[in-house]
Short mmCIF file of C-alpha atoms in Angstrom, two decimals:
data_model
loop_
_atom_site.label_atom_id
_atom_site.label_comp_id
_atom_site.label_asym_id
_atom_site.label_seq_id
_atom_site.Cartn_x
_atom_site.Cartn_y
_atom_site.Cartn_z
CA UNK A 214 -28.64 -17.41 21.41
CA UNK A 215 -24.96 -16.65 21.75
CA UNK A 216 -23.50 -15.42 18.50
CA UNK A 217 -19.97 -16.62 18.56
CA UNK A 218 -17.63 -18.10 16.04
CA UNK A 219 -15.47 -21.18 16.78
CA UNK A 220 -12.34 -20.46 18.77
CA UNK A 221 -10.22 -20.76 15.68
CA UNK A 222 -11.97 -17.66 14.27
CA UNK A 223 -12.93 -19.52 11.07
CA UNK A 224 -16.43 -20.16 9.81
CA UNK A 225 -17.22 -23.48 8.06
CA UNK A 226 -17.61 -21.53 4.82
CA UNK A 227 -14.12 -20.09 5.17
CA UNK A 228 -12.61 -23.49 5.98
CA UNK A 229 -14.28 -24.98 2.90
CA UNK A 230 -13.10 -22.01 0.80
CA UNK A 231 -9.54 -22.47 2.01
CA UNK A 232 -9.69 -26.20 1.26
CA UNK A 233 -11.10 -25.58 -2.23
CA UNK A 234 -8.43 -22.97 -2.87
CA UNK A 235 -5.58 -25.26 -1.84
CA UNK A 236 -6.89 -28.16 -3.93
CA UNK A 237 -7.46 -25.99 -7.00
CA UNK A 238 -4.03 -24.42 -6.76
CA UNK A 239 -2.31 -27.80 -6.33
CA UNK A 240 -4.19 -29.21 -9.30
CA UNK A 241 -3.28 -26.21 -11.48
CA UNK A 242 0.37 -26.38 -10.45
CA UNK A 243 0.59 -30.13 -11.21
CA UNK A 244 -1.07 -29.74 -14.60
CA UNK A 245 1.15 -26.86 -15.63
CA UNK A 246 4.28 -28.67 -14.46
CA UNK A 247 3.40 -31.77 -16.52
CA UNK A 248 2.66 -29.57 -19.52
CA UNK A 249 6.01 -27.78 -19.23
CA UNK A 250 7.88 -31.10 -18.89
CA UNK A 251 6.09 -32.49 -21.93
CA UNK A 252 7.04 -29.41 -23.95
CA UNK A 253 10.65 -29.79 -22.90
CA UNK A 254 10.70 -33.50 -23.85
CA UNK A 255 9.35 -32.78 -27.31
CA UNK A 256 12.32 -30.50 -27.88
CA UNK A 257 14.83 -33.34 -27.28
CA UNK A 258 14.99 -35.96 -30.09
CA UNK A 259 16.56 -39.28 -28.98
CA UNK A 260 19.25 -41.01 -31.04
CA UNK A 261 17.62 -43.32 -33.61
CA UNK A 262 18.33 -47.05 -33.82
CA UNK A 263 20.90 -48.14 -36.45
CA UNK A 264 19.49 -48.61 -39.93
CA UNK A 265 16.52 -46.29 -39.52
CA UNK A 266 17.34 -43.77 -42.19
CA UNK A 267 13.99 -42.00 -42.07
CA UNK A 268 14.38 -41.34 -38.34
CA UNK A 269 17.90 -40.03 -38.94
CA UNK A 270 16.63 -37.59 -41.53
CA UNK A 271 13.92 -36.36 -39.15
CA UNK A 272 16.47 -35.89 -36.39
CA UNK A 273 18.71 -33.88 -38.68
CA UNK A 274 15.77 -31.65 -39.57
CA UNK A 275 14.28 -31.09 -36.11
CA UNK A 276 17.09 -31.49 -33.57
CA UNK A 277 18.21 -28.38 -31.68
CA UNK A 278 21.32 -27.36 -29.84
CA UNK A 279 21.50 -27.77 -26.03
CA UNK A 280 21.44 -23.98 -25.61
CA UNK A 281 18.29 -23.64 -27.73
CA UNK A 282 16.66 -26.51 -25.84
CA UNK A 283 17.43 -24.92 -22.47
CA UNK A 284 16.17 -21.52 -23.63
CA UNK A 285 12.91 -22.97 -24.99
CA UNK A 286 12.38 -25.00 -21.84
CA UNK A 287 12.98 -21.91 -19.68
CA UNK A 288 10.52 -19.89 -21.75
CA UNK A 289 7.90 -22.61 -21.42
CA UNK A 290 8.33 -22.76 -17.66
CA UNK A 291 8.15 -18.96 -17.32
CA UNK A 292 4.92 -18.92 -19.30
CA UNK A 293 3.58 -21.71 -17.09
CA UNK A 294 4.51 -19.84 -13.91
CA UNK A 295 2.91 -16.63 -15.20
CA UNK A 296 -0.30 -18.50 -15.96
CA UNK A 297 -0.33 -20.01 -12.47
CA UNK A 298 0.19 -16.55 -10.93
CA UNK A 299 -2.79 -15.23 -12.86
CA UNK A 300 -4.91 -18.17 -11.70
CA UNK A 301 -3.74 -17.63 -8.12
CA UNK A 302 -4.74 -13.95 -8.34
CA UNK A 303 -8.19 -14.93 -9.59
CA UNK A 304 -8.57 -17.44 -6.73
CA UNK A 305 -7.60 -14.79 -4.16
CA UNK A 306 -10.22 -12.44 -5.60
CA UNK A 307 -12.79 -15.21 -5.41
CA UNK A 308 -11.93 -15.92 -1.76
CA UNK A 309 -12.17 -12.18 -0.97
CA UNK A 310 -15.63 -12.07 -2.52
CA UNK A 311 -16.64 -15.13 -0.51
CA UNK A 312 -15.34 -13.56 2.70
CA UNK A 313 -17.34 -10.42 2.01
CA UNK A 314 -20.47 -12.52 1.38
CA UNK A 315 -19.93 -14.37 4.67
CA UNK A 316 -19.55 -11.04 6.45
CA UNK A 317 -22.84 -9.86 4.96
CA UNK A 318 -24.71 -13.04 6.00
CA UNK A 319 -23.53 -13.16 9.60
CA UNK A 320 -26.22 -12.49 12.21
CA UNK A 321 -25.43 -9.47 14.39
CA UNK A 322 -27.28 -7.28 16.90
CA UNK A 323 -28.97 -4.23 15.36
CA UNK A 324 -26.30 -1.52 15.87
CA UNK A 325 -23.49 -3.80 14.69
CA UNK A 326 -25.52 -4.80 11.64
CA UNK A 327 -25.72 -1.14 10.64
CA UNK A 328 -21.99 -0.70 11.31
CA UNK A 329 -21.23 -3.77 9.20
CA UNK A 330 -23.05 -2.26 6.23
CA UNK A 331 -21.10 0.94 6.78
CA UNK A 332 -17.77 -0.95 6.79
CA UNK A 333 -18.67 -2.72 3.55
CA UNK A 334 -19.46 0.63 1.90
CA UNK A 335 -16.18 2.00 3.26
CA UNK A 336 -14.23 -0.80 1.53
CA UNK A 337 -12.74 -2.12 4.75
CA UNK A 338 -11.25 -5.55 4.07
CA UNK A 339 -13.54 -8.40 5.22
CA UNK A 340 -10.98 -9.93 7.58
CA UNK A 341 -10.34 -6.60 9.35
CA UNK A 342 -14.04 -5.78 9.63
CA UNK A 343 -14.77 -9.27 10.94
CA UNK A 344 -12.02 -8.94 13.54
CA UNK A 345 -13.55 -5.77 14.96
CA UNK A 346 -17.13 -7.05 14.80
CA UNK A 347 -16.22 -10.40 16.41
CA UNK A 348 -14.51 -8.65 19.31
CA UNK A 349 -17.57 -6.42 19.85
CA UNK A 350 -19.92 -9.44 19.69
CA UNK A 351 -17.77 -11.28 22.24
CA UNK A 352 -18.04 -8.35 24.66
CA UNK A 353 -21.79 -8.10 24.07
CA UNK A 354 -22.20 -11.84 24.72
CA UNK A 355 -20.08 -11.67 27.87
CA UNK A 356 -22.32 -8.83 29.06
CA UNK A 357 -25.38 -11.06 28.89
CA UNK A 358 -26.56 -9.76 25.48
CA UNK A 359 -28.58 -7.12 27.31
CA UNK A 360 -26.65 -4.00 26.32
CA UNK A 361 -28.25 -0.87 24.97
CA UNK A 362 -27.57 0.19 21.39
CA UNK A 363 -25.26 2.89 22.69
CA UNK A 364 -23.20 0.37 24.66
CA UNK A 365 -22.86 -1.87 21.61
CA UNK A 366 -21.70 1.02 19.44
CA UNK A 367 -19.24 2.07 22.16
CA UNK A 368 -17.82 -1.45 22.21
CA UNK A 369 -17.19 -1.36 18.46
CA UNK A 370 -15.63 2.11 18.70
CA UNK A 371 -13.28 0.74 21.35
CA UNK A 372 -12.12 -2.00 18.95
CA UNK A 373 -11.21 0.54 16.26
CA UNK A 374 -9.46 2.82 18.74
CA UNK A 375 -7.52 -0.16 20.10
CA UNK A 376 -6.45 -1.00 16.53
CA UNK A 377 -5.18 2.57 16.02
CA UNK A 378 -3.28 2.68 19.30
CA UNK A 379 0.43 3.22 18.69
CA UNK A 380 -0.04 3.87 14.96
CA UNK A 381 0.35 7.68 15.04
CA UNK A 382 3.77 9.17 14.41
CA UNK A 383 3.04 12.82 15.16
CA UNK A 384 4.51 15.56 13.00
CA UNK A 385 8.07 16.28 11.95
CA UNK A 386 10.43 15.68 14.84
CA UNK A 387 12.31 18.67 16.24
CA UNK A 388 15.67 16.93 15.76
CA UNK A 389 14.99 15.94 12.13
CA UNK A 390 17.11 17.82 9.59
CA UNK A 391 16.21 16.21 6.25
CA UNK A 392 12.87 14.80 5.16
CA UNK A 393 12.55 12.64 2.05
CA UNK A 394 9.10 12.65 0.45
CA UNK A 395 8.44 9.60 -1.76
CA UNK A 396 5.39 8.24 -3.53
CA UNK A 397 3.81 7.41 -6.88
CA UNK A 398 2.70 9.93 -9.48
CA UNK A 399 -0.25 12.23 -8.91
CA UNK A 400 -0.65 11.96 -5.13
CA UNK A 401 0.21 15.60 -4.36
CA UNK A 402 3.76 15.34 -3.01
CA UNK A 403 4.86 18.82 -4.10
CA UNK A 404 1.86 20.59 -2.59
CA UNK A 405 2.26 18.55 0.60
CA UNK A 406 5.90 19.66 0.86
CA UNK A 407 4.81 23.30 0.61
CA UNK A 408 2.31 22.74 3.45
CA UNK A 409 4.96 21.11 5.63
CA UNK A 410 7.37 23.95 4.93
CA UNK A 411 4.78 26.57 5.85
CA UNK A 412 4.01 24.73 9.10
CA UNK A 413 7.68 24.60 10.08
CA UNK A 414 8.33 28.21 9.06
CA UNK A 415 5.39 29.91 10.70
CA UNK A 416 4.61 27.61 13.63
CA UNK A 417 8.07 26.45 14.68
CA UNK A 418 10.22 29.27 13.23
CA UNK A 419 12.64 26.87 11.52
CA UNK A 420 14.76 27.87 8.54
CA UNK A 421 13.67 25.61 5.67
CA UNK A 422 15.28 24.65 2.36
CA UNK A 423 13.96 22.68 -0.64
CA UNK A 424 15.60 20.03 -2.81
CA UNK A 425 13.85 18.49 -5.81
CA UNK A 426 14.81 15.60 -8.07
CA UNK A 427 11.55 15.74 -9.99
CA UNK A 428 13.01 16.83 -13.33
CA UNK A 429 10.90 14.37 -15.32
CA UNK A 430 7.47 15.92 -14.95
CA UNK A 431 6.68 19.02 -17.00
CA UNK A 432 6.66 22.16 -14.80
CA UNK A 433 7.37 20.16 -11.62
CA UNK A 434 10.44 22.23 -10.77
CA UNK A 435 8.56 25.43 -11.63
CA UNK A 436 5.79 24.47 -9.22
CA UNK A 437 8.16 23.98 -6.31
CA UNK A 438 10.13 27.09 -7.33
CA UNK A 439 6.90 29.09 -7.09
CA UNK A 440 6.29 27.79 -3.57
CA UNK A 441 9.93 28.51 -2.66
CA UNK A 442 9.54 32.09 -3.88
CA UNK A 443 6.30 32.62 -1.93
CA UNK A 444 7.77 31.17 1.26
CA UNK A 445 11.18 32.79 0.65
CA UNK A 446 13.17 29.56 1.00
CA UNK A 447 16.15 28.34 -1.09
CA UNK A 448 15.70 25.62 -3.72
CA UNK A 449 18.25 23.17 -5.17
CA UNK A 450 17.65 20.89 -8.18
CA UNK A 451 19.48 17.54 -8.26
CA UNK A 452 19.77 14.72 -10.79
CA UNK A 453 22.54 12.55 -9.33
CA UNK A 454 24.08 11.56 -5.97
CA UNK A 455 26.86 14.07 -6.67
CA UNK A 456 24.32 16.86 -7.12
CA UNK A 457 22.74 15.76 -3.86
CA UNK A 458 25.99 16.15 -1.93
CA UNK A 459 26.56 19.64 -3.35
CA UNK A 460 22.96 20.67 -2.58
CA UNK A 461 23.34 19.56 1.04
CA UNK A 462 26.46 21.70 1.35
CA UNK A 463 24.74 24.77 -0.10
CA UNK A 464 21.81 24.31 2.30
CA UNK A 465 24.01 23.77 5.33
CA UNK A 466 22.57 26.82 7.11
CA UNK A 467 19.01 25.43 6.99
CA UNK A 468 17.43 23.85 10.06
CA UNK A 469 15.26 21.59 7.92
CA UNK A 470 15.56 20.36 4.33
CA UNK A 471 12.51 18.96 2.52
CA UNK A 472 13.27 16.85 -0.55
CA UNK A 473 10.66 16.38 -3.28
CA UNK A 474 11.27 13.20 -5.28
CA UNK A 475 10.03 12.34 -8.75
CA UNK A 476 6.76 10.46 -8.86
CA UNK A 477 7.81 7.28 -10.65
CA UNK A 478 6.01 4.18 -11.85
CA UNK A 479 6.38 2.05 -8.74
CA UNK A 480 6.10 -1.16 -10.82
CA UNK A 481 9.29 -0.26 -12.72
CA UNK A 482 12.12 -1.54 -10.51
CA UNK A 483 14.76 0.35 -12.52
CA UNK A 484 13.09 3.70 -11.92
CA UNK A 485 12.55 2.93 -8.23
CA UNK A 486 16.23 1.93 -7.87
CA UNK A 487 17.26 5.18 -9.55
CA UNK A 488 15.30 7.07 -6.93
CA UNK A 489 16.82 4.96 -4.16
CA UNK A 490 20.32 6.12 -5.16
CA UNK A 491 19.36 9.67 -4.12
CA UNK A 492 17.77 8.76 -0.81
CA UNK A 493 20.93 7.91 1.07
CA UNK A 494 20.45 7.12 4.76
CA UNK A 495 21.54 10.06 6.90
CA UNK A 496 21.52 10.94 10.55
CA UNK A 497 18.48 12.93 11.70
CA UNK A 498 16.44 12.04 8.61
CA UNK A 499 12.88 10.80 8.06
CA UNK A 500 11.31 9.22 4.98
CA UNK A 501 7.63 9.81 4.33
CA UNK A 502 5.44 7.91 1.89
CA UNK A 503 2.63 9.99 0.38
CA UNK A 504 -0.51 8.15 -0.75
CA UNK A 505 -3.85 9.32 -2.08
CA UNK A 506 -7.01 8.23 -0.29
CA UNK A 507 -8.69 7.93 -3.69
CA UNK A 508 -6.59 4.78 -4.33
CA UNK A 509 -7.77 1.21 -3.80
CA UNK A 510 -6.55 -0.81 -0.81
CA UNK A 511 -4.72 -3.31 -3.02
CA UNK A 512 -2.90 -0.50 -4.87
CA UNK A 513 -1.87 1.22 -1.64
CA UNK A 514 -0.49 -2.02 -0.22
CA UNK A 515 1.42 -2.85 -3.42
CA UNK A 516 2.84 0.68 -3.67
CA UNK A 517 4.05 0.49 -0.07
CA UNK A 518 5.72 -2.86 -0.70
CA UNK A 519 7.67 -1.39 -3.63
CA UNK A 520 8.74 1.74 -1.73
CA UNK A 521 9.51 -0.08 1.53
CA UNK A 522 13.12 -0.54 0.38
CA UNK A 523 13.63 3.17 1.16
CA UNK A 524 13.27 2.52 4.86
CA UNK A 525 9.89 4.24 5.22
CA UNK A 526 9.12 5.83 8.58
CA UNK A 527 5.72 7.47 8.21
CA UNK A 528 2.83 7.88 5.81
CA UNK A 529 0.88 10.95 4.72
CA UNK A 530 -2.60 10.49 3.25
CA UNK A 531 -3.75 13.13 0.76
CA UNK A 532 -7.05 14.03 -0.95
CA UNK A 533 -9.19 13.38 2.10
CA UNK A 534 -11.67 15.88 0.67
CA UNK A 535 -12.01 13.90 -2.58
CA UNK A 536 -13.34 10.64 -1.15
CA UNK A 537 -15.94 9.31 1.24
CA UNK A 538 -14.25 5.92 1.52
CA UNK A 539 -11.72 5.59 4.33
CA UNK A 540 -11.38 1.81 4.56
CA UNK A 541 -8.21 1.60 2.41
CA UNK A 542 -6.38 3.73 4.98
CA UNK A 543 -7.13 1.19 7.73
CA UNK A 544 -6.25 -1.73 5.45
CA UNK A 545 -2.82 -0.22 4.74
CA UNK A 546 -2.09 0.38 8.43
CA UNK A 547 -3.10 -3.23 9.07
CA UNK A 548 -0.79 -4.55 6.31
CA UNK A 549 2.32 -2.42 6.96
CA UNK A 550 3.97 -1.10 10.16
CA UNK A 551 3.88 2.55 9.09
CA UNK A 552 3.13 5.42 11.43
CA UNK A 553 0.41 7.83 10.30
CA UNK A 554 1.68 11.40 10.45
CA UNK A 555 -0.37 13.90 8.44
CA UNK A 556 -3.47 14.05 6.26
CA UNK A 557 -4.40 16.74 3.72
CA UNK A 558 -7.91 17.81 2.78
CA UNK A 559 -7.48 20.43 0.07
CA UNK A 560 -5.06 22.46 -2.03
CA UNK A 561 -4.72 25.48 0.25
CA UNK A 562 -1.24 26.16 1.58
CA UNK A 563 -0.70 26.06 4.53
CA UNK A 564 -4.26 25.52 5.82
CA UNK A 565 -5.28 22.08 4.52
CA UNK A 566 -2.86 20.04 6.63
CA UNK A 567 -4.27 17.92 9.45
CA UNK A 568 -2.72 16.02 12.33
CA UNK A 569 -5.05 13.00 12.74
CA UNK A 570 -5.84 11.21 15.95
CA UNK A 571 -7.78 8.11 16.95
CA UNK A 572 -11.06 9.91 17.55
CA UNK A 573 -11.00 11.65 14.18
CA UNK A 574 -10.32 8.48 12.18
CA UNK A 575 -12.92 6.46 14.09
CA UNK A 576 -15.53 9.14 13.44
CA UNK A 577 -14.66 9.18 9.74
CA UNK A 578 -15.01 5.41 9.53
CA UNK A 579 -18.37 5.03 11.24
CA UNK A 580 -19.89 8.17 9.75
CA UNK A 581 -19.81 10.69 12.59
CA UNK A 582 -17.55 13.14 10.73
CA UNK A 583 -16.82 14.11 7.14
CA UNK A 584 -13.95 16.39 6.16
#
């Protein structure tokens, strides 16, 4: 029996789920819109007919100004929209659960069945896992469904390697002069900067300088100052665009400048905009986003969306040694066009800095390697 999905790539369950989702969302939107309109109408009291004194008294007591009416109506609509967003989020979660259930139920040849279970445990998104598995099943079917287990596994490995093709950015470019390091709190940006500096100092013999704007976190400047002292590199502390200009002038003799930014709440647009004012676009610059592999896929994707306004070039994944789940890394690369540059697997400077490649990531995903 040939195991093959319809050409559209959708199972009947998924089509039904999509239909149910659309109908439910439309129904919720219509109901909330009617409710908001009704609330707005209740705020507007019509002129009473002549001679109806009681109605006139009620109007005098309950009528509101046009400004108050508009404000109340706006508040009601905002509350309605927020409720619909929450319902939409719940529906998306339900569809994701359904997709994962469909992935679990699908009939696959033995080796791919084991790989599927591995992908589920690795928290790979259902649509990405299904894409790889479907491609491997198609190849197996085209080969007469007579492949050995090793051939089937090799076919799946090829799908993952094909996905990773062109997604590696290498290390710091030789012509780069300033590197901005951005990311949320607690992902290890400062330690990662020290590792990058040590690599450039000892391996490439470049003169390195540090800039930090992380004056919000207790002892953050002291931490980078300690690394600067150990590595014997200059350090400048900045709090404004003017400070940044002066720091660049003082570090003019450096071949490479690494800038440590404050880890801010990425959901706070004001704080993110404040950081953006320091990361001015410059010639020969690169902007790296640092993310922890202990984060969920959805958090990684949302963080990247918020920081994408900085013109991100590459991503560095940290805390590889603190997790056994590598699916979120693949989900992020699938959702955003970032180039993977480095990974870190410990606190040791400069040792725990890795340059990943396709073979390494594929082995991590399917269980051949653990770092």
